[in-house]
Amino acid sequence: MSETIIRIEHLYKTFGTGDGKVEALQDINLDIQKGEIFGIIGLSGAGKSTLVRCINLLERPTSGTVTVDGQELTALKEKDLRKARRGMSMIFQGFNLLMQRTSLQNICFPLELSGGKGDKAAREKRAKELLEIVGLPDKADAYPVQLSGGQKQRIAIARALADNPQVLLCDEATSALDPTTTQSILDLLKKINREMGVTVVVITHEMRVVEQICDRVAILDGGVIQEQGDVSEIFSNPRTEAGRRLVMPNGEKIHVLPENRLVRLAFNGTTSGEPIIARLAAQQGICLNIISADTRTIGDKSFGTMVLGLPQDETEAARALIYLREIPGVTAEEVTDLVQ
Ligand SMILES: Nc1ncnc2c1ncn2[C@@H]1O[C@H](COP(=O)(O)OP(=O)(O)OP(=O)(O)O)[C@@H](O)[C@H]1O
Ligand SMILES: [Mg+2]
């Protein structure tokens, strides 16, 4: 049984007024489950940072509610809100470490603020445990300038975990890192999620990041959630224009005769495309054009979509559709909304 930890309902955020008015978020509805890794993906300016700041109420929504672990944050007074926020912490693209403090002191900092974990010795003990968890036990006395980007992010993660949050919010946490370092930070986030049970919300513009670690994803575009669901489903078969732009950044540029009917196949990992086309030709004598294909591997499964042009002959087209719809692991759907 899954349990909701973050519920966002009818959330709007508007900045400014009159001509300068920006509707950064419009009617956002999200349910994030306890223990999952949830991705929010969108292009620059989509409203991702605004949304994540609305989750911990660093930014007050213009309207709508945010409920975390059963407590409606939008209804709390500042003092209670400060307490509730302790259950959530955040990491950023720029790490935001205190430059005058060593790694150990950076990690102790939130504990000093919250008064949690007892005296200085207890705080340092906790900080050392965290240095182990993030794989940098030997960097306790290093200052941020002495650390690489990946190491800085590890210290920032340790600091974020110091007060045992239930939720870790990550705003483009790997966007400043090279691919190998990105991978190691994503592995660490996954480990923290699995071993410590921390719910992780990942904000990113990179689909690779979502593919690697997220269970579910929401696509944010122009301040609106265009679609959300399981990563495998959304990435193998994006249903909205915004989804396709993110998932297939090269675009599905299609040049077909207007009279061609099109069918989109979505593969769920049990089969792949080419043999299907070959079999259809061999067994049924029906030839389909591959208009575009985009398959990829997520986890240990292969997924993807393929768009085929159906034969102009109506009977043949109908037979092909019946055949395609009966293949296990494949969803076949006629499409009318692809760019010509
Ligand atoms: N404090 C603010 N005042 C006015 N407008 C703002 C403010 N913060 C954000 N915006 C506007 O809200 C929209 C969403 O911005 P936001 O920073 O949330 O996008 P983002 O998806 O995080 O982008 P990026 O990927 O570049 O970080 C943008 O049009 C931005 O200009
Ligand atoms: Mg941002």
mmCIF file of C-alpha atoms and ligand atoms in Angstrom:
data_model
loop_
_atom_site.group_PDB
_atom_site.id
_atom_site.type_symbol
_atom_site.label_atom_id
_atom_site.label_comp_id
_atom_site.label_asym_id
_atom_site.label_seq_id
_atom_site.Cartn_x
_atom_site.Cartn_y
_atom_site.Cartn_z
ATOM 1 C CA MET A 1 0.000 0.000 0.000
ATOM 2 C CA SER A 2 1.427 3.345 -0.953
ATOM 3 C CA GLU A 3 0.886 6.375 1.191
ATOM 4 C CA THR A 4 0.900 9.969 0.045
ATOM 5 C CA ILE A 5 3.564 12.124 1.643
ATOM 6 C CA ILE A 6 3.247 15.285 -0.449
ATOM 7 C CA ARG A 7 -0.093 16.359 -1.832
ATOM 8 C CA ILE A 8 -0.420 19.475 -3.927
ATOM 9 C CA GLU A 9 -3.895 20.621 -4.845
ATOM 10 C CA HIS A 10 -4.940 23.364 -7.258
ATOM 11 C CA LEU A 11 -1.733 25.261 -6.676
ATOM 12 C CA TYR A 12 -1.222 28.562 -8.505
ATOM 13 C CA LYS A 13 1.729 30.922 -8.275
ATOM 14 C CA THR A 14 1.675 34.324 -9.886
ATOM 15 C CA PHE A 15 4.549 36.795 -9.756
ATOM 16 C CA GLY A 16 4.049 40.532 -10.210
ATOM 17 C CA THR A 17 1.002 42.377 -11.462
ATOM 18 C CA GLY A 18 -0.268 44.097 -14.590
ATOM 19 C CA ASP A 19 2.023 43.874 -17.611
ATOM 20 C CA GLY A 20 4.782 42.283 -15.532
ATOM 21 C CA LYS A 21 2.541 39.481 -14.368
ATOM 22 C CA VAL A 22 3.956 35.962 -14.704
ATOM 23 C CA GLU A 23 1.734 32.973 -14.098
ATOM 24 C CA ALA A 24 4.544 30.663 -13.077
ATOM 25 C CA LEU A 25 2.350 27.749 -11.952
ATOM 26 C CA GLN A 26 -1.236 26.982 -12.867
ATOM 27 C CA ASP A 27 -3.518 24.446 -11.250
ATOM 28 C CA ILE A 28 -0.791 22.034 -10.170
ATOM 29 C CA ASN A 29 -2.087 18.761 -8.722
ATOM 30 C CA LEU A 30 0.426 16.175 -7.547
ATOM 31 C CA ASP A 31 0.528 13.233 -5.183
ATOM 32 C CA ILE A 32 3.986 12.059 -4.211
ATOM 33 C CA GLN A 33 4.144 8.720 -2.418
ATOM 34 C CA LYS A 34 6.197 7.949 0.660
ATOM 35 C CA GLY A 35 9.488 6.280 -0.283
ATOM 36 C CA GLU A 36 9.416 6.980 -4.009
ATOM 37 C CA ILE A 37 11.749 8.984 -6.199
ATOM 38 C CA PHE A 38 9.557 11.433 -8.045
ATOM 39 C CA GLY A 39 10.843 13.455 -10.983
ATOM 40 C CA ILE A 40 9.633 16.823 -12.192
ATOM 41 C CA ILE A 41 11.027 17.532 -15.618
ATOM 42 C CA GLY A 42 10.695 20.611 -17.777
ATOM 43 C CA LEU A 43 12.586 23.065 -19.921
ATOM 44 C CA SER A 44 14.121 26.238 -18.553
ATOM 45 C CA GLY A 45 11.448 28.613 -17.277
ATOM 46 C CA ALA A 46 8.835 25.864 -16.986
ATOM 47 C CA GLY A 47 8.361 26.658 -13.303
ATOM 48 C CA LYS A 48 10.323 23.791 -11.724
ATOM 49 C CA SER A 49 12.206 25.812 -9.116
ATOM 50 C CA THR A 50 9.071 27.743 -8.263
ATOM 51 C CA LEU A 51 7.226 24.472 -7.749
ATOM 52 C CA VAL A 52 9.901 22.984 -5.531
ATOM 53 C CA ARG A 53 10.034 26.207 -3.492
ATOM 54 C CA CYS A 54 6.269 26.028 -3.109
ATOM 55 C CA ILE A 55 6.566 22.482 -1.727
ATOM 56 C CA ASN A 56 8.503 23.674 1.320
ATOM 57 C CA LEU A 57 6.805 27.051 1.222
ATOM 58 C CA LEU A 58 9.987 29.043 0.711
ATOM 59 C CA GLU A 59 7.618 30.561 -1.831
ATOM 60 C CA ARG A 60 4.032 31.076 -0.760
ATOM 61 C CA PRO A 61 1.547 29.816 -3.363
ATOM 62 C CA THR A 62 -0.906 32.414 -4.633
ATOM 63 C CA SER A 63 -3.638 29.852 -4.055
ATOM 64 C CA GLY A 64 -4.055 26.136 -3.527
ATOM 65 C CA THR A 65 -2.773 23.828 -0.831
ATOM 66 C CA VAL A 66 0.381 21.899 -0.016
ATOM 67 C CA THR A 67 0.007 19.039 2.467
ATOM 68 C CA VAL A 68 3.058 17.182 3.721
ATOM 69 C CA ASP A 69 2.678 14.070 5.841
ATOM 70 C CA GLY A 70 -0.918 14.963 6.614
ATOM 71 C CA GLN A 71 -0.137 18.524 7.677
ATOM 72 C CA GLU A 72 -1.429 21.349 5.492
ATOM 73 C CA LEU A 73 1.594 23.644 5.268
ATOM 74 C CA THR A 74 -0.336 26.404 3.560
ATOM 75 C CA ALA A 75 -2.510 26.720 6.688
ATOM 76 C CA LEU A 76 0.360 26.936 9.199
ATOM 77 C CA LYS A 77 1.674 29.977 11.034
ATOM 78 C CA GLU A 78 5.349 30.833 10.519
ATOM 79 C CA LYS A 79 6.501 29.184 13.753
ATOM 80 C CA ASP A 80 4.780 25.863 13.051
ATOM 81 C CA LEU A 81 5.884 26.081 9.451
ATOM 82 C CA ARG A 82 9.525 26.297 10.533
ATOM 83 C CA LYS A 83 9.062 23.125 12.517
ATOM 84 C CA ALA A 84 7.288 21.330 9.666
ATOM 85 C CA ARG A 85 9.999 22.363 7.206
ATOM 86 C CA ARG A 86 12.533 20.396 9.202
ATOM 87 C CA GLY A 87 11.028 17.254 7.712
ATOM 88 C CA MET A 88 12.173 18.435 4.285
ATOM 89 C CA SER A 89 15.559 19.511 3.090
ATOM 90 C CA MET A 90 16.936 20.660 -0.179
ATOM 91 C CA ILE A 91 20.009 20.447 -2.375
ATOM 92 C CA PHE A 92 20.820 22.736 -5.278
ATOM 93 C CA GLN A 93 22.820 22.981 -8.463
ATOM 94 C CA GLY A 94 25.248 25.403 -6.780
ATOM 95 C CA PHE A 95 25.725 23.315 -3.601
ATOM 96 C CA ASN A 96 25.339 26.378 -1.307
ATOM 97 C CA LEU A 97 27.988 25.309 1.186
ATOM 98 C CA LEU A 98 29.333 27.785 3.717
ATOM 99 C CA MET A 99 32.816 28.576 2.430
ATOM 100 C CA GLN A 100 34.248 29.530 5.839
ATOM 101 C CA ARG A 101 33.338 26.174 7.333
ATOM 102 C CA THR A 102 34.867 22.744 6.935
ATOM 103 C CA SER A 103 32.811 19.830 5.614
ATOM 104 C CA LEU A 104 32.154 18.635 9.151
ATOM 105 C CA GLN A 105 31.058 22.099 10.271
ATOM 106 C CA ASN A 106 28.831 22.470 7.228
ATOM 107 C CA ILE A 107 27.099 19.203 8.064
ATOM 108 C CA CYS A 108 26.693 20.214 11.728
ATOM 109 C CA PHE A 109 25.171 23.563 10.776
ATOM 110 C CA PRO A 110 21.490 22.548 10.443
ATOM 111 C CA LEU A 111 21.759 20.650 13.732
ATOM 112 C CA GLU A 112 23.037 23.778 15.462
ATOM 113 C CA LEU A 113 20.102 25.724 14.049
ATOM 114 C CA SER A 114 17.463 23.194 14.995
ATOM 115 C CA GLY A 115 19.018 22.359 18.367
ATOM 116 C CA GLY A 116 18.620 18.705 17.465
ATOM 117 C CA LYS A 117 21.086 15.892 18.285
ATOM 118 C CA GLY A 118 22.264 17.271 21.640
ATOM 119 C CA ASP A 119 25.707 18.775 22.249
ATOM 120 C CA LYS A 120 28.616 19.514 19.941
ATOM 121 C CA ALA A 121 30.126 16.047 20.357
ATOM 122 C CA ALA A 122 26.822 14.396 19.433
ATOM 123 C CA ARG A 123 26.457 16.648 16.393
ATOM 124 C CA GLU A 124 29.969 15.808 15.236
ATOM 125 C CA LYS A 125 29.313 12.124 15.706
ATOM 126 C CA ARG A 126 26.247 12.396 13.490
ATOM 127 C CA ALA A 127 28.219 14.428 10.924
ATOM 128 C CA LYS A 128 30.896 11.733 10.809
ATOM 129 C CA GLU A 129 28.285 9.033 10.232
ATOM 130 C CA LEU A 130 26.970 11.091 7.339
ATOM 131 C CA LEU A 131 30.438 11.564 5.885
ATOM 132 C CA GLU A 132 30.655 7.759 5.802
ATOM 133 C CA ILE A 133 27.272 7.461 4.119
ATOM 134 C CA VAL A 134 28.238 9.900 1.359
ATOM 135 C CA GLY A 135 31.616 8.226 0.937
ATOM 136 C CA LEU A 136 33.882 11.052 2.131
ATOM 137 C CA PRO A 137 35.057 10.058 5.623
ATOM 138 C CA ASP A 138 38.469 11.612 4.962
ATOM 139 C CA LYS A 139 37.142 15.063 4.031
ATOM 140 C CA ALA A 140 35.875 16.146 7.456
ATOM 141 C CA ASP A 141 38.403 18.965 7.738
ATOM 142 C CA ALA A 142 38.426 20.045 4.089
ATOM 143 C CA TYR A 143 36.977 23.428 3.139
ATOM 144 C CA PRO A 144 34.611 23.682 0.147
ATOM 145 C CA VAL A 145 37.337 25.245 -2.067
ATOM 146 C CA GLN A 146 39.371 22.090 -1.579
ATOM 147 C CA LEU A 147 36.588 19.876 -2.914
ATOM 148 C CA SER A 148 35.507 18.954 -6.436
ATOM 149 C CA GLY A 149 31.956 19.656 -7.576
ATOM 150 C CA GLY A 150 30.868 16.075 -6.953
ATOM 151 C CA GLN A 151 32.435 16.098 -3.490
ATOM 152 C CA LYS A 152 30.748 19.410 -2.665
ATOM 153 C CA GLN A 153 27.406 17.926 -3.645
ATOM 154 C CA ARG A 154 28.094 14.912 -1.414
ATOM 155 C CA ILE A 155 28.757 17.230 1.528
ATOM 156 C CA ALA A 156 25.584 19.168 0.680
ATOM 157 C CA ILE A 157 23.669 15.869 0.669
ATOM 158 C CA ALA A 158 25.158 14.900 4.044
ATOM 159 C CA ARG A 159 24.144 18.304 5.419
ATOM 160 C CA ALA A 160 20.641 17.904 4.004
ATOM 161 C CA LEU A 161 20.292 14.546 5.755
ATOM 162 C CA ALA A 162 21.681 15.663 9.119
ATOM 163 C CA ASP A 163 18.333 16.273 10.777
ATOM 164 C CA ASN A 164 16.740 13.059 9.396
ATOM 165 C CA PRO A 165 14.336 14.606 6.894
ATOM 166 C CA GLN A 166 11.542 12.541 5.405
ATOM 167 C CA VAL A 167 11.836 14.330 2.100
ATOM 168 C CA LEU A 168 14.845 15.451 0.084
ATOM 169 C CA LEU A 169 14.135 18.056 -2.596
ATOM 170 C CA CYS A 170 16.787 18.224 -5.320
ATOM 171 C CA ASP A 171 16.734 21.240 -7.643
ATOM 172 C CA GLU A 172 19.016 20.461 -10.608
ATOM 173 C CA ALA A 173 21.409 18.798 -8.177
ATOM 174 C CA THR A 174 23.511 17.255 -10.931
ATOM 175 C CA SER A 175 23.249 19.925 -13.610
ATOM 176 C CA ALA A 176 26.686 21.369 -12.862
ATOM 177 C CA LEU A 177 28.404 17.984 -12.903
ATOM 178 C CA ASP A 178 29.984 15.894 -15.652
ATOM 179 C CA PRO A 179 28.244 12.654 -16.694
ATOM 180 C CA THR A 180 30.373 10.311 -14.541
ATOM 181 C CA THR A 181 29.995 12.439 -11.427
ATOM 182 C CA THR A 182 26.286 12.848 -12.182
ATOM 183 C CA GLN A 183 25.988 9.077 -12.247
ATOM 184 C CA SER A 184 27.710 8.688 -8.883
ATOM 185 C CA ILE A 185 25.510 11.337 -7.257
ATOM 186 C CA LEU A 186 22.389 9.685 -8.705
ATOM 187 C CA ASP A 187 23.580 6.346 -7.302
ATOM 188 C CA LEU A 188 24.023 8.000 -3.924
ATOM 189 C CA LEU A 189 20.520 9.504 -4.022
ATOM 190 C CA LYS A 190 19.139 6.095 -4.895
ATOM 191 C CA LYS A 191 21.024 4.505 -2.004
ATOM 192 C CA ILE A 192 19.697 7.129 0.418
ATOM 193 C CA ASN A 193 16.195 6.535 -0.871
ATOM 194 C CA ARG A 194 16.412 2.745 -0.571
ATOM 195 C CA GLU A 195 18.401 2.463 2.644
ATOM 196 C CA MET A 196 17.111 5.413 4.636
ATOM 197 C CA GLY A 197 13.595 5.485 3.218
ATOM 198 C CA VAL A 198 13.861 9.164 2.312
ATOM 199 C CA THR A 199 11.356 10.311 -0.309
ATOM 200 C CA VAL A 200 13.272 12.105 -3.051
ATOM 201 C CA VAL A 201 11.875 14.763 -5.380
ATOM 202 C CA VAL A 202 14.143 15.351 -8.342
ATOM 203 C CA ILE A 203 13.782 18.530 -10.364
ATOM 204 C CA THR A 204 15.661 18.435 -13.629
ATOM 205 C CA HIS A 205 15.703 19.401 -17.274
ATOM 206 C CA GLU A 206 17.566 16.201 -18.144
ATOM 207 C CA MET A 207 15.545 13.150 -19.064
ATOM 208 C CA ARG A 208 18.584 10.972 -18.463
ATOM 209 C CA VAL A 209 18.386 11.811 -14.760
ATOM 210 C CA VAL A 210 14.722 10.847 -14.591
ATOM 211 C CA GLU A 211 15.369 7.636 -16.529
ATOM 212 C CA GLN A 212 18.127 6.630 -14.158
ATOM 213 C CA ILE A 213 16.473 7.039 -10.794
ATOM 214 C CA CYS A 214 12.844 8.106 -10.831
ATOM 215 C CA ASP A 215 9.856 5.858 -10.279
ATOM 216 C CA ARG A 216 7.308 8.387 -11.496
ATOM 217 C CA VAL A 217 7.564 11.671 -13.338
ATOM 218 C CA ALA A 218 5.537 14.790 -14.033
ATOM 219 C CA ILE A 219 6.162 16.868 -17.132
ATOM 220 C CA LEU A 220 5.944 20.572 -16.422
ATOM 221 C CA ASP A 221 5.628 22.976 -19.317
ATOM 222 C CA GLY A 222 4.662 26.635 -19.181
ATOM 223 C CA GLY A 223 3.655 26.294 -15.530
ATOM 224 C CA VAL A 224 1.245 23.455 -16.241
ATOM 225 C CA ILE A 225 1.645 19.732 -15.588
ATOM 226 C CA GLN A 226 1.082 18.247 -18.995
ATOM 227 C CA GLU A 227 1.239 14.601 -18.002
ATOM 228 C CA GLN A 228 2.388 12.424 -15.137
ATOM 229 C CA GLY A 229 2.792 8.741 -14.459
ATOM 230 C CA ASP A 230 5.285 5.896 -14.318
ATOM 231 C CA VAL A 231 8.579 6.777 -15.950
ATOM 232 C CA SER A 232 8.487 3.724 -18.202
ATOM 233 C CA GLU A 233 5.019 4.639 -19.424
ATOM 234 C CA ILE A 234 5.590 8.353 -19.990
ATOM 235 C CA PHE A 235 8.981 7.849 -21.610
ATOM 236 C CA SER A 236 7.904 5.037 -23.871
ATOM 237 C CA ASN A 237 4.722 6.727 -24.941
ATOM 238 C CA PRO A 238 4.492 10.451 -24.230
ATOM 239 C CA ARG A 239 0.978 11.631 -24.982
ATOM 240 C CA THR A 240 1.411 15.364 -25.052
ATOM 241 C CA GLU A 241 3.375 17.660 -27.306
ATOM 242 C CA ALA A 242 5.430 18.842 -24.299
ATOM 243 C CA GLY A 243 6.139 15.232 -23.335
ATOM 244 C CA ARG A 244 7.343 14.389 -26.813
ATOM 245 C CA ARG A 245 9.550 17.487 -26.943
ATOM 246 C CA LEU A 246 11.337 16.373 -23.777
ATOM 247 C CA VAL A 247 11.447 12.671 -24.428
ATOM 248 C CA MET A 248 12.313 12.929 -28.098
ATOM 249 C CA PRO A 249 14.326 16.126 -28.224
ATOM 250 C CA ASN A 250 15.165 15.607 -31.869
ATOM 251 C CA GLY A 251 11.498 15.752 -32.666
ATOM 252 C CA GLU A 252 9.391 13.381 -34.611
ATOM 253 C CA LYS A 253 9.636 15.210 -37.874
ATOM 254 C CA ILE A 254 7.388 13.289 -40.136
ATOM 255 C CA HIS A 255 6.959 13.593 -43.844
ATOM 256 C CA VAL A 256 4.107 11.505 -45.095
ATOM 257 C CA LEU A 257 1.389 11.804 -47.622
ATOM 258 C CA PRO A 258 -1.670 13.317 -45.994
ATOM 259 C CA GLU A 259 -3.696 10.227 -46.866
ATOM 260 C CA ASN A 260 -1.391 7.911 -44.874
ATOM 261 C CA ARG A 261 -2.933 6.760 -41.643
ATOM 262 C CA LEU A 262 -0.385 6.501 -38.856
ATOM 263 C CA VAL A 263 -0.095 4.151 -35.953
ATOM 264 C CA ARG A 264 2.154 4.630 -32.938
ATOM 265 C CA LEU A 265 3.517 1.519 -31.271
ATOM 266 C CA ALA A 266 4.696 1.670 -27.694
ATOM 267 C CA PHE A 267 6.973 -1.147 -26.558
ATOM 268 C CA ASN A 268 6.998 -2.076 -22.899
ATOM 269 C CA GLY A 269 10.208 -4.030 -22.860
ATOM 270 C CA THR A 270 9.130 -7.510 -23.890
ATOM 271 C CA THR A 271 9.694 -7.192 -27.600
ATOM 272 C CA SER A 272 11.325 -4.926 -30.157
ATOM 273 C CA GLY A 273 10.141 -3.312 -33.336
ATOM 274 C CA GLU A 274 11.925 -4.491 -36.432
ATOM 275 C CA PRO A 275 10.958 -8.213 -36.263
ATOM 276 C CA ILE A 276 7.304 -7.229 -36.009
ATOM 277 C CA ILE A 277 7.457 -5.347 -39.279
ATOM 278 C CA ALA A 278 9.288 -8.232 -40.921
ATOM 279 C CA ARG A 279 6.757 -10.765 -39.633
ATOM 280 C CA LEU A 280 3.831 -8.683 -40.766
ATOM 281 C CA ALA A 281 5.323 -8.583 -44.244
ATOM 282 C CA ALA A 282 6.182 -12.291 -44.310
ATOM 283 C CA GLN A 283 3.012 -13.671 -42.739
ATOM 284 C CA GLN A 284 0.365 -11.219 -43.903
ATOM 285 C CA GLY A 285 1.965 -9.723 -46.958
ATOM 286 C CA ILE A 286 1.426 -6.247 -45.530
ATOM 287 C CA CYS A 287 4.163 -3.650 -45.815
ATOM 288 C CA LEU A 288 4.383 -0.818 -43.321
ATOM 289 C CA ASN A 289 6.668 2.178 -43.489
ATOM 290 C CA ILE A 290 8.710 2.994 -40.438
ATOM 291 C CA ILE A 291 8.202 6.736 -40.171
ATOM 292 C CA SER A 292 10.184 7.241 -37.017
ATOM 293 C CA ALA A 293 11.634 5.074 -34.301
ATOM 294 C CA ASP A 294 12.962 5.912 -30.908
ATOM 295 C CA THR A 295 13.712 3.043 -28.583
ATOM 296 C CA ARG A 296 15.742 3.136 -25.432
ATOM 297 C CA THR A 297 16.673 1.119 -22.371
ATOM 298 C CA ILE A 298 15.360 2.000 -18.967
ATOM 299 C CA GLY A 299 16.709 -0.071 -16.109
ATOM 300 C CA ASP A 300 17.016 -3.572 -17.495
ATOM 301 C CA LYS A 301 14.146 -3.182 -19.932
ATOM 302 C CA SER A 302 13.895 -1.870 -23.418
ATOM 303 C CA PHE A 303 11.210 0.640 -24.217
ATOM 304 C CA GLY A 304 10.347 2.892 -27.060
ATOM 305 C CA THR A 305 7.973 4.103 -29.622
ATOM 306 C CA MET A 306 7.754 3.682 -33.321
ATOM 307 C CA VAL A 307 5.462 5.404 -35.732
ATOM 308 C CA LEU A 308 4.365 3.402 -38.764
ATOM 309 C CA GLY A 309 2.529 4.427 -41.887
ATOM 310 C CA LEU A 310 -0.372 2.081 -42.605
ATOM 311 C CA PRO A 311 -1.087 0.855 -46.126
ATOM 312 C CA GLN A 312 -3.481 3.033 -48.120
ATOM 313 C CA ASP A 313 -5.738 0.076 -48.759
ATOM 314 C CA GLU A 314 -8.386 0.223 -45.998
ATOM 315 C CA THR A 315 -8.740 -3.552 -45.608
ATOM 316 C CA GLU A 316 -5.000 -4.036 -45.348
ATOM 317 C CA ALA A 317 -4.721 -1.154 -42.869
ATOM 318 C CA ALA A 318 -7.439 -2.710 -40.709
ATOM 319 C CA ARG A 319 -5.752 -6.130 -40.819
ATOM 320 C CA ALA A 320 -2.417 -4.577 -39.870
ATOM 321 C CA LEU A 321 -4.008 -2.782 -36.913
ATOM 322 C CA ILE A 322 -5.631 -5.982 -35.676
ATOM 323 C CA TYR A 323 -2.319 -7.811 -35.982
ATOM 324 C CA LEU A 324 -0.377 -5.080 -34.166
ATOM 325 C CA ARG A 325 -2.917 -4.828 -31.371
ATOM 326 C CA GLU A 326 -2.587 -8.533 -30.601
ATOM 327 C CA ILE A 327 1.151 -8.505 -30.005
ATOM 328 C CA PRO A 328 1.897 -8.877 -26.290
ATOM 329 C CA GLY A 329 3.902 -6.025 -24.805
ATOM 330 C CA VAL A 330 2.923 -3.596 -27.541
ATOM 331 C CA THR A 331 0.278 -0.904 -27.510
ATOM 332 C CA ALA A 332 -0.872 0.235 -30.916
ATOM 333 C CA GLU A 333 -2.715 3.473 -31.284
ATOM 334 C CA GLU A 334 -3.705 5.493 -34.321
ATOM 335 C CA VAL A 335 -2.280 8.980 -34.220
ATOM 336 C CA THR A 336 -3.508 12.142 -35.793
ATOM 337 C CA ASP A 337 -1.535 14.758 -33.882
ATOM 338 C CA LEU A 338 2.048 14.389 -35.080
ATOM 339 C CA VAL A 339 3.825 17.270 -36.726
ATOM 340 C CA GLN A 340 3.688 16.910 -40.470
HETATM 341 N N1 LIG B 1 10.757 35.890 -7.963
HETATM 342 C C1 LIG B 1 10.261 35.950 -9.194
HETATM 343 N N2 LIG B 1 9.710 37.066 -9.682
HETATM 344 C C2 LIG B 1 9.181 37.116 -10.915
HETATM 345 N N3 LIG B 1 9.148 36.089 -11.767
HETATM 346 C C3 LIG B 1 9.693 34.940 -11.356
HETATM 347 C C4 LIG B 1 10.293 34.793 -10.056
HETATM 348 N N4 LIG B 1 10.735 33.526 -9.928
HETATM 349 C C5 LIG B 1 10.459 32.905 -11.090
HETATM 350 N N5 LIG B 1 9.830 33.745 -11.946
HETATM 351 C C6 LIG B 1 9.340 33.408 -13.294
HETATM 352 O O1 LIG B 1 8.579 32.214 -13.204
HETATM 353 C C7 LIG B 1 8.826 31.375 -14.319
HETATM 354 C C8 LIG B 1 9.331 30.027 -13.842
HETATM 355 O O2 LIG B 1 10.618 30.179 -13.284
HETATM 356 P P1 LIG B 1 11.413 28.981 -12.568
HETATM 357 O O3 LIG B 1 12.669 29.546 -12.026
HETATM 358 O O4 LIG B 1 10.505 28.296 -11.639
HETATM 359 O O5 LIG B 1 11.712 28.031 -13.809
HETATM 360 P P2 LIG B 1 12.621 26.727 -13.897
HETATM 361 O O6 LIG B 1 11.789 25.697 -14.556
HETATM 362 O O7 LIG B 1 13.199 26.417 -12.577
HETATM 363 O O8 LIG B 1 13.765 27.169 -14.901
HETATM 364 P P3 LIG B 1 15.331 26.749 -14.955
HETATM 365 O O9 LIG B 1 15.379 25.375 -15.574
HETATM 366 O O10 LIG B 1 15.936 27.783 -15.849
HETATM 367 O O11 LIG B 1 15.857 26.772 -13.549
HETATM 368 C C9 LIG B 1 9.813 32.124 -15.203
HETATM 369 O O12 LIG B 1 9.071 32.812 -16.189
HETATM 370 C C10 LIG B 1 10.462 33.102 -14.259
HETATM 371 O O13 LIG B 1 10.895 34.241 -14.933
HETATM 372 MG MG MG B 2 15.142 26.300 -11.812
#
